[in-house]
mmCIF file of C-alpha atoms and ligand atoms in Angstrom:
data_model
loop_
_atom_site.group_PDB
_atom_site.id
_atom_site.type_symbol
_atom_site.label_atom_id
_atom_site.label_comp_id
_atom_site.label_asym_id
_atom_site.label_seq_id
_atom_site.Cartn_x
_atom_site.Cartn_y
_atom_site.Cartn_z
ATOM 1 C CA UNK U 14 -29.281 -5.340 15.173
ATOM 2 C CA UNK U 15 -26.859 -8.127 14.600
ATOM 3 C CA UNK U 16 -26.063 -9.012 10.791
ATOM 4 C CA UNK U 17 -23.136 -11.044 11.716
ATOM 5 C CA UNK U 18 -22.483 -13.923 13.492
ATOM 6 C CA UNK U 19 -19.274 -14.110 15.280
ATOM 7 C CA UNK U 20 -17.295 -17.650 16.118
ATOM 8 C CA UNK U 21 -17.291 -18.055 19.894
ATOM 9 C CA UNK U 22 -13.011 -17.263 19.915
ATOM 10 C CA UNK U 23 -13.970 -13.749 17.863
ATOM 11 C CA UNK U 24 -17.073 -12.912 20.263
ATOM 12 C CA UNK U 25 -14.535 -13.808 23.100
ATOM 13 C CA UNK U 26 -11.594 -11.271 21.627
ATOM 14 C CA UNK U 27 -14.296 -8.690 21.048
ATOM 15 C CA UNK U 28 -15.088 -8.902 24.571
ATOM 16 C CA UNK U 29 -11.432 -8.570 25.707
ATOM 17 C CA UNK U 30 -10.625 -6.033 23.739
ATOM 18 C CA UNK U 31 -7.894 -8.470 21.741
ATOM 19 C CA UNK U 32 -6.042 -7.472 19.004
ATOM 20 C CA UNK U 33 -7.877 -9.271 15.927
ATOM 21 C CA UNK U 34 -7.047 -8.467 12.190
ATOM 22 C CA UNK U 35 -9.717 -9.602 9.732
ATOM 23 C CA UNK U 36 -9.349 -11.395 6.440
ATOM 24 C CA UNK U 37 -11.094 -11.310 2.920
ATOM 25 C CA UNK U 38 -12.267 -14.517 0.971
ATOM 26 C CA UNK U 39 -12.939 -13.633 -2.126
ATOM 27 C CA UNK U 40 -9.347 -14.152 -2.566
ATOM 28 C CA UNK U 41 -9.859 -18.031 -1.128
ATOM 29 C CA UNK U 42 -13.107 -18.330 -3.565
ATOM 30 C CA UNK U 43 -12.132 -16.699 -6.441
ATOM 31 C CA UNK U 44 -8.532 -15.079 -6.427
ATOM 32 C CA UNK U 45 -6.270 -18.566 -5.937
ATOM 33 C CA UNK U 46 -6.313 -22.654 -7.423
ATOM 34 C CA UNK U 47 -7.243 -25.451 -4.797
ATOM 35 C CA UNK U 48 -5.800 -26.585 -3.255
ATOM 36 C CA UNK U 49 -3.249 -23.708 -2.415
ATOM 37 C CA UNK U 50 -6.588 -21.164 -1.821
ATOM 38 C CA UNK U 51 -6.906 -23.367 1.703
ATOM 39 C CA UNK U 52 -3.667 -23.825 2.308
ATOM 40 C CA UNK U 53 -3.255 -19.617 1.811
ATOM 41 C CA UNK U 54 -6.351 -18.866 4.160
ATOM 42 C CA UNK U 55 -4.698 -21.202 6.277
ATOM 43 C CA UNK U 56 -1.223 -19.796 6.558
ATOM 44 C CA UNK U 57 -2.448 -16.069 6.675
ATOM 45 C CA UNK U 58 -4.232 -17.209 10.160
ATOM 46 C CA UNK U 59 -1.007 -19.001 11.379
ATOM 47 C CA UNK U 60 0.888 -15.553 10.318
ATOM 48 C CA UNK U 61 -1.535 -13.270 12.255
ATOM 49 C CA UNK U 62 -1.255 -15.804 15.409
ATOM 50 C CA UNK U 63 2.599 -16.103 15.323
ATOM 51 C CA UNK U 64 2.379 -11.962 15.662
ATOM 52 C CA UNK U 65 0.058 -12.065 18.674
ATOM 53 C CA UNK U 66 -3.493 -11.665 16.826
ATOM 54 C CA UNK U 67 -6.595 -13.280 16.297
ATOM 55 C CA UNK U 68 -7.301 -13.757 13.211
ATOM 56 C CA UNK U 69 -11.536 -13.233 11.600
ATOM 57 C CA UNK U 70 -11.521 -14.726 8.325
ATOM 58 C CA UNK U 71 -14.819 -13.419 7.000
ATOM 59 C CA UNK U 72 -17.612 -15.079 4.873
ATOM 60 C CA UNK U 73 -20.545 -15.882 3.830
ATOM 61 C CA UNK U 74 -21.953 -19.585 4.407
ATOM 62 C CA UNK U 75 -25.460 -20.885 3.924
ATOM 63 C CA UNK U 76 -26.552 -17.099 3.800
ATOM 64 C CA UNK U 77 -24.874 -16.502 6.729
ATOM 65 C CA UNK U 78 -22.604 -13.732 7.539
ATOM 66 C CA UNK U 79 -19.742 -15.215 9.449
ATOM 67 C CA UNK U 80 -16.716 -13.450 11.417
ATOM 68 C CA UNK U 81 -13.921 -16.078 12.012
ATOM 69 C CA UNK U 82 -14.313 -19.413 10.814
ATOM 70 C CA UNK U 83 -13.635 -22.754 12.011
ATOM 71 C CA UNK U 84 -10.874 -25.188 9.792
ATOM 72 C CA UNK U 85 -13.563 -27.225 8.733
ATOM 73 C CA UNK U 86 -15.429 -24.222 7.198
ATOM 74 C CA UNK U 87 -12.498 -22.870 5.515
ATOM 75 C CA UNK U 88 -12.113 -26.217 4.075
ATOM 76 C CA UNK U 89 -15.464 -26.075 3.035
ATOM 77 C CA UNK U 90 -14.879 -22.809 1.552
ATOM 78 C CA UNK U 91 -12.361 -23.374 -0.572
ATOM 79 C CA UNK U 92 -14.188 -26.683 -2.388
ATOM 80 C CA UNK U 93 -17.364 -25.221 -2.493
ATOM 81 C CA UNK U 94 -19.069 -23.004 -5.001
ATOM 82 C CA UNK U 95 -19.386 -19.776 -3.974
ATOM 83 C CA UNK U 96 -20.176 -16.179 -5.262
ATOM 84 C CA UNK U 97 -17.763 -12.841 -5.412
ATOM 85 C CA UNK U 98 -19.734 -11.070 -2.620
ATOM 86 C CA UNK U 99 -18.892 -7.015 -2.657
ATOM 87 C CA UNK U 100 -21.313 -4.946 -1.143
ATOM 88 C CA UNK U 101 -24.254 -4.786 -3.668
ATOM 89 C CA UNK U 102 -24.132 -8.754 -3.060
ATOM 90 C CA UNK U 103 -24.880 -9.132 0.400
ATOM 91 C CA UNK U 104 -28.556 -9.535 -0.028
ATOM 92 C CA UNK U 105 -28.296 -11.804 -3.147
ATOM 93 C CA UNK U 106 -26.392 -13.851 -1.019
ATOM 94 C CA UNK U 107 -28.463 -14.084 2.214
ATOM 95 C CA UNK U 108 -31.665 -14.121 -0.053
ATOM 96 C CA UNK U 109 -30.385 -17.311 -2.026
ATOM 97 C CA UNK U 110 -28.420 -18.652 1.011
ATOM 98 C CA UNK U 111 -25.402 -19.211 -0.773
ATOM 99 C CA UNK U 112 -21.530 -19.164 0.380
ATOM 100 C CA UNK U 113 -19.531 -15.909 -0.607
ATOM 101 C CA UNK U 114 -15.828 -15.108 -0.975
ATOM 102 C CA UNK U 115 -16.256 -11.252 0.389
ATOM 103 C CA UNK U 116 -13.935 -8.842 -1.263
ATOM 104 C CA UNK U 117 -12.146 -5.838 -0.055
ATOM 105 C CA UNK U 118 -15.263 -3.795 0.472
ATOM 106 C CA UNK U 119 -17.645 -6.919 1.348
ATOM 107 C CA UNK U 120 -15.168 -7.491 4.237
ATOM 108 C CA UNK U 121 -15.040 -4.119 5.299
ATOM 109 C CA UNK U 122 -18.694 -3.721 5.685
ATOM 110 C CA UNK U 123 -18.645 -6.821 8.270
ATOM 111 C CA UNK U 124 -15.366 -5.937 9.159
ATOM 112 C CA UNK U 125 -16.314 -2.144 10.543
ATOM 113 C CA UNK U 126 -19.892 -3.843 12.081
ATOM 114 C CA UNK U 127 -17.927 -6.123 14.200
ATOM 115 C CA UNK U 128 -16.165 -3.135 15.662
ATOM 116 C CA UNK U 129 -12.527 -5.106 14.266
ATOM 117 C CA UNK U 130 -9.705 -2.037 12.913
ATOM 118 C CA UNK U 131 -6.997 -3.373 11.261
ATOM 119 C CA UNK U 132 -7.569 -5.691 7.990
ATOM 120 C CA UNK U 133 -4.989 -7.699 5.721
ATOM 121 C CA UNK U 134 -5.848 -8.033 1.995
ATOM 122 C CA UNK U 135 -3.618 -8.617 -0.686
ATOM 123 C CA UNK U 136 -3.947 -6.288 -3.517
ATOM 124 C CA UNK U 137 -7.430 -3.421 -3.478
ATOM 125 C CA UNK U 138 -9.540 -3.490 -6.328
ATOM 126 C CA UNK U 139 -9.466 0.118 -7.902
ATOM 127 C CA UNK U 140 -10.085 2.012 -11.668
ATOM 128 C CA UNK U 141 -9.254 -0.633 -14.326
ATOM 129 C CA UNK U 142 -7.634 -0.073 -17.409
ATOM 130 C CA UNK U 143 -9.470 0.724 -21.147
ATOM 131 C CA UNK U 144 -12.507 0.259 -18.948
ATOM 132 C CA UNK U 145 -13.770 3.771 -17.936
ATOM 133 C CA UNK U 146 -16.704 2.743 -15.867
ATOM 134 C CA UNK U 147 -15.096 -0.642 -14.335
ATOM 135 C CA UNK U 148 -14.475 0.951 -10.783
ATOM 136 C CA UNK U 149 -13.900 -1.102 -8.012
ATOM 137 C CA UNK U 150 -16.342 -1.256 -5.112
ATOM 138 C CA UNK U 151 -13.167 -1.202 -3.020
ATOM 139 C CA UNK U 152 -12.524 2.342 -3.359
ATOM 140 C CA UNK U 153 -15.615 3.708 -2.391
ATOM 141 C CA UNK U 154 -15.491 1.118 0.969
ATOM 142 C CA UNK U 155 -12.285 2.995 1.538
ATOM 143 C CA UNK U 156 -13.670 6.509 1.216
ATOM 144 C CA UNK U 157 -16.268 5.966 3.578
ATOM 145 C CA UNK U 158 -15.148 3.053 6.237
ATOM 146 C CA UNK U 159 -12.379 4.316 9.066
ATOM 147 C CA UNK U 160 -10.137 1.021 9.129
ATOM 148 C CA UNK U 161 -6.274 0.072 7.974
ATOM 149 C CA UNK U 162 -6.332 -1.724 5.378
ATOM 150 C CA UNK U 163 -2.818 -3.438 4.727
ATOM 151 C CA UNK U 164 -1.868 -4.453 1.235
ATOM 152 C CA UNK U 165 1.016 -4.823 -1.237
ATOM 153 C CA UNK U 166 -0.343 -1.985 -3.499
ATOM 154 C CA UNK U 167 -3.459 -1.930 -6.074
ATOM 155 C CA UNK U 168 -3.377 -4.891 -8.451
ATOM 156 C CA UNK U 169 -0.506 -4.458 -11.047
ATOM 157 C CA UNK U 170 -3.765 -5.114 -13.754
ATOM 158 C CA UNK U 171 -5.036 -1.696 -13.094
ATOM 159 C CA UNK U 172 -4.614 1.597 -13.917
ATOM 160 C CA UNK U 173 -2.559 2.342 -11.041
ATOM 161 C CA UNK U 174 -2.052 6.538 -11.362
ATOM 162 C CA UNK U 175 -6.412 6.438 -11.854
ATOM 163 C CA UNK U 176 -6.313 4.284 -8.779
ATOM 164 C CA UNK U 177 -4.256 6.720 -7.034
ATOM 165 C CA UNK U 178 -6.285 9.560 -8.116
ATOM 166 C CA UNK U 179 -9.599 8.555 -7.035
ATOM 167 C CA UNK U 180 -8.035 7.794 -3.686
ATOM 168 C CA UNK U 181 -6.797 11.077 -3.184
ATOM 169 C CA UNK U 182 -9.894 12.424 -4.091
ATOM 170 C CA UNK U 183 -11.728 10.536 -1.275
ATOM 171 C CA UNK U 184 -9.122 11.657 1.197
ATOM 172 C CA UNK U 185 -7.677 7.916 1.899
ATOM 173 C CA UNK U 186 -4.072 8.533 2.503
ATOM 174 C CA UNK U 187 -1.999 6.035 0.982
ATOM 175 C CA UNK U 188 0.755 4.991 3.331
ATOM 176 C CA UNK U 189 4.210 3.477 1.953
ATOM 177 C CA UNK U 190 5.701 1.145 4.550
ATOM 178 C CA UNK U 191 9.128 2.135 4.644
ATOM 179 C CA UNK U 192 9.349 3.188 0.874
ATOM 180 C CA UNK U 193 8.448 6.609 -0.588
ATOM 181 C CA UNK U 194 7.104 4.425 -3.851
ATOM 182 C CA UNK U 195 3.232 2.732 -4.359
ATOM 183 C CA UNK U 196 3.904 -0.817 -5.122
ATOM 184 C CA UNK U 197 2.609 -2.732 -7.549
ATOM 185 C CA UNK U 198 1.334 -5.671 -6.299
ATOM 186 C CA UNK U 199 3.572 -8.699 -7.465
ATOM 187 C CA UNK U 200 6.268 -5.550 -8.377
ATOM 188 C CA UNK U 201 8.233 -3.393 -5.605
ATOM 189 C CA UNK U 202 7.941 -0.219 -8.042
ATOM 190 C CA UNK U 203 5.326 1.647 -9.592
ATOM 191 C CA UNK U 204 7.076 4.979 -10.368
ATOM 192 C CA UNK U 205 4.089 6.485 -8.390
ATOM 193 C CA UNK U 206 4.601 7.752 -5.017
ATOM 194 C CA UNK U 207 2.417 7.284 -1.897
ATOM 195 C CA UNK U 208 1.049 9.959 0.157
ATOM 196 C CA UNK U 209 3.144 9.343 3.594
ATOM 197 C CA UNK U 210 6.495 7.159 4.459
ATOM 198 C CA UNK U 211 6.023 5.474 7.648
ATOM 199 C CA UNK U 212 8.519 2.994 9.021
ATOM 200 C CA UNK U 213 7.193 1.557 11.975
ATOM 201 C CA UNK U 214 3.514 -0.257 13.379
ATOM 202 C CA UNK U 215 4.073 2.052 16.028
ATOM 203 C CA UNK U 216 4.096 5.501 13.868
ATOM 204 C CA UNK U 217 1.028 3.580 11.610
ATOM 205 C CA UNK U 218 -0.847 3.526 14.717
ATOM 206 C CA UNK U 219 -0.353 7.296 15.519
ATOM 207 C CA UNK U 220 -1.070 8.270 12.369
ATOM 208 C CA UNK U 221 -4.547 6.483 12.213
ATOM 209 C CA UNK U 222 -5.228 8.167 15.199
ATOM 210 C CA UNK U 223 -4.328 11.430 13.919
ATOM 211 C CA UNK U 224 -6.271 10.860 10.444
ATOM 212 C CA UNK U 225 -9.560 10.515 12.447
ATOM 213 C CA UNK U 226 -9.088 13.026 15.385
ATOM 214 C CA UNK U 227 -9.729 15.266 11.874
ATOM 215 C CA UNK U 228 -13.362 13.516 11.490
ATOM 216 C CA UNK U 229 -13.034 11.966 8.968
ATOM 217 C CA UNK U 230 -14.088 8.872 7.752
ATOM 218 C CA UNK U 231 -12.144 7.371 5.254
ATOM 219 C CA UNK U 232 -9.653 4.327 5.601
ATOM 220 C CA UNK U 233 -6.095 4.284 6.056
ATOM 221 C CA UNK U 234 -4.223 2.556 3.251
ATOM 222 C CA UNK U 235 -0.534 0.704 4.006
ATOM 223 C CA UNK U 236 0.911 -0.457 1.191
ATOM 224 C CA UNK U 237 3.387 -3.015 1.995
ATOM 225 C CA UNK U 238 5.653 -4.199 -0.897
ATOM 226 C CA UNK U 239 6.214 -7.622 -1.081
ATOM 227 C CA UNK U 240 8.695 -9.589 0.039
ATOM 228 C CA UNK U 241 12.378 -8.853 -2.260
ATOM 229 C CA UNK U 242 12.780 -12.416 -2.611
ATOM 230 C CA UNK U 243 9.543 -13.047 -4.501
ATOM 231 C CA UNK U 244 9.032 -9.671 -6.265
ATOM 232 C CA UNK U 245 8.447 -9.606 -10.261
ATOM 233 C CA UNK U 246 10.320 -6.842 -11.836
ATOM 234 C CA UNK U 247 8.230 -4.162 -13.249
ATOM 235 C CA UNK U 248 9.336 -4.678 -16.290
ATOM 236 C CA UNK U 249 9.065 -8.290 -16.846
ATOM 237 C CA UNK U 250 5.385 -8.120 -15.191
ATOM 238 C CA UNK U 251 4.080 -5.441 -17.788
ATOM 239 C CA UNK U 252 4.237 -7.485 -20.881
ATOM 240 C CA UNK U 253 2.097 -10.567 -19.395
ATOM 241 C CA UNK U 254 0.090 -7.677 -18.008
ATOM 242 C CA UNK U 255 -0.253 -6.266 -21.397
ATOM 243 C CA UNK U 256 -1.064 -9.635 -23.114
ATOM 244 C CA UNK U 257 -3.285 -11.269 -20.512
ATOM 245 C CA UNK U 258 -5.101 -7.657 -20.872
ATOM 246 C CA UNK U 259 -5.820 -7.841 -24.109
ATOM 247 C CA UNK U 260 -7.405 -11.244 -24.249
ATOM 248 C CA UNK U 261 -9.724 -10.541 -21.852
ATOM 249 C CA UNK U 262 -10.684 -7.693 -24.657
ATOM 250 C CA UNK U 263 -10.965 -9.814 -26.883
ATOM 251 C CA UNK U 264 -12.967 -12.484 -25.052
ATOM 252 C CA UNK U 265 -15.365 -9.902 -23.786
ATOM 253 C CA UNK U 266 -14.587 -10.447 -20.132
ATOM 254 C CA UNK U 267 -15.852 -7.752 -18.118
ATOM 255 C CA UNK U 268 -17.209 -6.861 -14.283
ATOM 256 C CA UNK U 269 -17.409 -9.280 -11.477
ATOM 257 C CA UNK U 270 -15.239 -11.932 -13.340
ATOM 258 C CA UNK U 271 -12.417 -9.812 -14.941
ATOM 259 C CA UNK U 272 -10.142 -9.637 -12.200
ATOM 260 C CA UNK U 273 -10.120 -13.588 -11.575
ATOM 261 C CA UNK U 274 -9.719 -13.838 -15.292
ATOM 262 C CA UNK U 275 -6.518 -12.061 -15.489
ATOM 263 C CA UNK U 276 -5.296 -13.234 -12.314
ATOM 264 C CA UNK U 277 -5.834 -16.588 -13.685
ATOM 265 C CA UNK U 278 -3.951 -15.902 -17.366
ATOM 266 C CA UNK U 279 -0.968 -14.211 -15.398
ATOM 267 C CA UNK U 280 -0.147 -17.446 -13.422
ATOM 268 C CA UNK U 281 -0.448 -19.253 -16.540
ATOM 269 C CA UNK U 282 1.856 -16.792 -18.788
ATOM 270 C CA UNK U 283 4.771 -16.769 -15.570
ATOM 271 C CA UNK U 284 4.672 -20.326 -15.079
ATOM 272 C CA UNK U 285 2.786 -20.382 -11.377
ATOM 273 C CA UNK U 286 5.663 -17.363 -10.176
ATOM 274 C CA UNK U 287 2.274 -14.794 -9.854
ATOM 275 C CA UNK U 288 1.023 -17.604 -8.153
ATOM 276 C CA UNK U 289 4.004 -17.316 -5.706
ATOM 277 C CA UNK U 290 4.753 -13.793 -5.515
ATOM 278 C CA UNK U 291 1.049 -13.749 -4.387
ATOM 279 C CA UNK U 292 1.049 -16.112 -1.437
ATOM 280 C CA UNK U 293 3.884 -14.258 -0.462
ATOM 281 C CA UNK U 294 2.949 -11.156 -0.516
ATOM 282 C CA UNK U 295 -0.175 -11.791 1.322
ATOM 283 C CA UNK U 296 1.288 -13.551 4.074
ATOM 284 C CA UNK U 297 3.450 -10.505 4.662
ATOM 285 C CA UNK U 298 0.795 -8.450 5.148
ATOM 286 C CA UNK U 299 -1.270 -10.468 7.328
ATOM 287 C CA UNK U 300 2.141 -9.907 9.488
ATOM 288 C CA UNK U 301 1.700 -6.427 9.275
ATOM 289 C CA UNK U 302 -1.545 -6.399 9.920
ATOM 290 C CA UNK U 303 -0.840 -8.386 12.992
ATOM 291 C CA UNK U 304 1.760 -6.256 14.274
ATOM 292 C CA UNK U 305 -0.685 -2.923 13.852
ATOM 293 C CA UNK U 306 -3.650 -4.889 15.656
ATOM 294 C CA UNK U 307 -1.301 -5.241 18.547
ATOM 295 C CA UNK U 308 -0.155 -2.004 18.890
ATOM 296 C CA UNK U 309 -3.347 -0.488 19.110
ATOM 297 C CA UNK U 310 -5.042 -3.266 21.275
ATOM 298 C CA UNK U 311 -2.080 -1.977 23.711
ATOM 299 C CA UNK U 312 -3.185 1.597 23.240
ATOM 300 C CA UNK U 313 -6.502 0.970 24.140
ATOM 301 C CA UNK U 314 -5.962 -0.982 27.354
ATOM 302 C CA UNK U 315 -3.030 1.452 28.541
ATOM 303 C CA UNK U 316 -5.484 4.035 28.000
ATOM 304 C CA UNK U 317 -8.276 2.514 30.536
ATOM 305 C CA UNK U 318 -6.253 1.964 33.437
HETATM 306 N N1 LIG R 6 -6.279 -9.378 -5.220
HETATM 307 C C1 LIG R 6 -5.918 -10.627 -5.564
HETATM 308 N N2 LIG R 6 -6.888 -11.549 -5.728
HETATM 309 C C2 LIG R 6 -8.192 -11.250 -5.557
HETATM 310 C C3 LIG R 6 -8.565 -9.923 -5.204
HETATM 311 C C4 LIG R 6 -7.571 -9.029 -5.049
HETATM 312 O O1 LIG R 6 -4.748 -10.927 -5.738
HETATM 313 O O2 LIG R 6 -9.035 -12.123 -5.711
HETATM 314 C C5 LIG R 6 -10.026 -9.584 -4.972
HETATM 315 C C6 LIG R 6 -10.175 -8.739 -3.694
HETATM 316 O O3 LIG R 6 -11.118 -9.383 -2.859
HETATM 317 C C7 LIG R 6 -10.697 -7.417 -4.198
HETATM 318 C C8 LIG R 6 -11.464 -7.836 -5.421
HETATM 319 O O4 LIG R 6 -11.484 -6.758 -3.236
HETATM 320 O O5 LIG R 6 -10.618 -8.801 -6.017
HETATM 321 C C9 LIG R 6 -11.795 -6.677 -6.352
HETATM 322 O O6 LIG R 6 -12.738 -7.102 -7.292
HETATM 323 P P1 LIG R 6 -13.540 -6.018 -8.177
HETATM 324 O O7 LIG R 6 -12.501 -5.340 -8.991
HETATM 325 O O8 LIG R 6 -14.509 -6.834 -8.992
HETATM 326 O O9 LIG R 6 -14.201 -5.081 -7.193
HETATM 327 MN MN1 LIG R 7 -15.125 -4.241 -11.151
#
């Protein structure tokens, strides 16, 4: 049963056994401002090319369920109206044959179908804060979906120690790359620690392989803090966190739309530097991403001849 329809360069790398690291889009639809949304989706695939990858943007178009996407439909994608697609969406999307931005979990689901490991994302959804029941999708994908996922951290607008909680309850380690401390998104510190300190692609790779020699099932998580150079202090993020927080209270803005919402009020309260940080941060991991893709690509051929 095919769900998916692969471009003709990821169908080719499938074949080959390339090293390919997917992509989200919910963070081109709904997570960044045209035009810098397209001109994000398309640096992230010129990062994961410059490391040696292939990069599978995945989406939804016309009810379609694409892996890798030409220019033109990225384009398209980041004009056109589209809906948040995690997986209790894939149907309402197929059904109305509409385009959809597929979040951490959406792109998981398509991600682990196409038989493709190793995924960049920017921040995971997880528990958010004064919202007891608003519990990202995202987490559960990672419980139950054997992938690395690379991002800077959970979203600064969550409850991060919750976050961490429900992770370790659903066995997904939570891998620092090269720190001992969670990040926080647009913030190098947390004050939470991860699970495990590794320092290399190499040693991710192993340790992947390790994690699911046990049986299990759940994702590997690599936090990745962003770049030092475009990191918000801690404590000059919480008070816009704080304030952009509470007017989403106040405005009633809950579920599917929340997260856009604040990520939308914290660009506006630091001047466009979220904005930044965030680019940067993702492009970083795409790297990452890249880098981890390639080591195991080599893994897998060394190990078949
Ligand atoms: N991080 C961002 N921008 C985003 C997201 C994360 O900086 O747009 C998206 C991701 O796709 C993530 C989703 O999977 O938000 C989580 O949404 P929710 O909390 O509704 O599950
Ligand atoms: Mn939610």
């Amino acid at each position: 049963m095919t769900t998916f329809t692969p471009s003709s360069e990821i169908a080719r790398a499938l074949k080959l056994a390339l090293p390919i690291v997917a992509l989200e889009s919910t963070v081109v639809t709904h997570g960044l401002p045209h035009p810098e949304n397209l001109h994000l989706a398309r640096d992230m695939e010129s990062a994961v090319q410059e490391e040696g990858a292939i990069p599978a943007t995945i989406a939804i178009l016309n009810g379609q369920v694409r892996v890798g996407l030409t220019q033109a439909e990225v384009e398209e994608l980041s004009k056109a109206k589209a809906i948040k697609v995690s997986r209790r969406d894939f149907a309402t999307a197929i059904v109305k044959k509409t385009h959809g931005g597929t979040t951490v979990a959406g792109t998981m689901l398509v991600a682990q179908q196409a038989g493709i490991q190793v995924f960049a994302t920017g921040g995971i959804g997880g528990v958010h804060r004064e919202a007891p029941f608003d519990i990202s999708t995202d987490l559960q994908s990672l419980a139950d979906t054997p992938m690395i996922v690379v991002c800077a951290g959970a979203k600064a607008i969550l409850d991060l120690p919750a976050t961490l909680e429900y992770l370790e309850t659903m066995g997904v380690p939570v891998v620092g790359y090269q720190t001992e401390e969670f990040p926080a998104f647009y913030s190098r510190e947390s004050g939470l620690k991860v699970s495990v300190k590794l320092d290399s692609p190499e040693e991710i790779a192993a340790f992947a392989k390790a994690h699911w020699s046990m049986g299990l099932k759940s994702a590997v998580l690599v936090t990745n803090p962003i770049p030092k150079l475009t990191a918000i202090p801690k404590k000059e993020m919480d008070p816009v966190i704080e304030k952009a927080s509470e007017e989403a209270k106040q405005k009633g803005v809950h579920g599917q739309a929340l997260t856009p919402f604040l990520l939308q009020r914290i660009n506006e309260l630091t001047d466009g530097r979220s904005l930044q940080a965030n680019l940067s941060l993702l492009l970083n991991n795409a790297r990452l991403a890249a880098q981890i893709a390639r080591v195991l690509a080599l893994q897998a051929r060394t190990r078949t001849v």
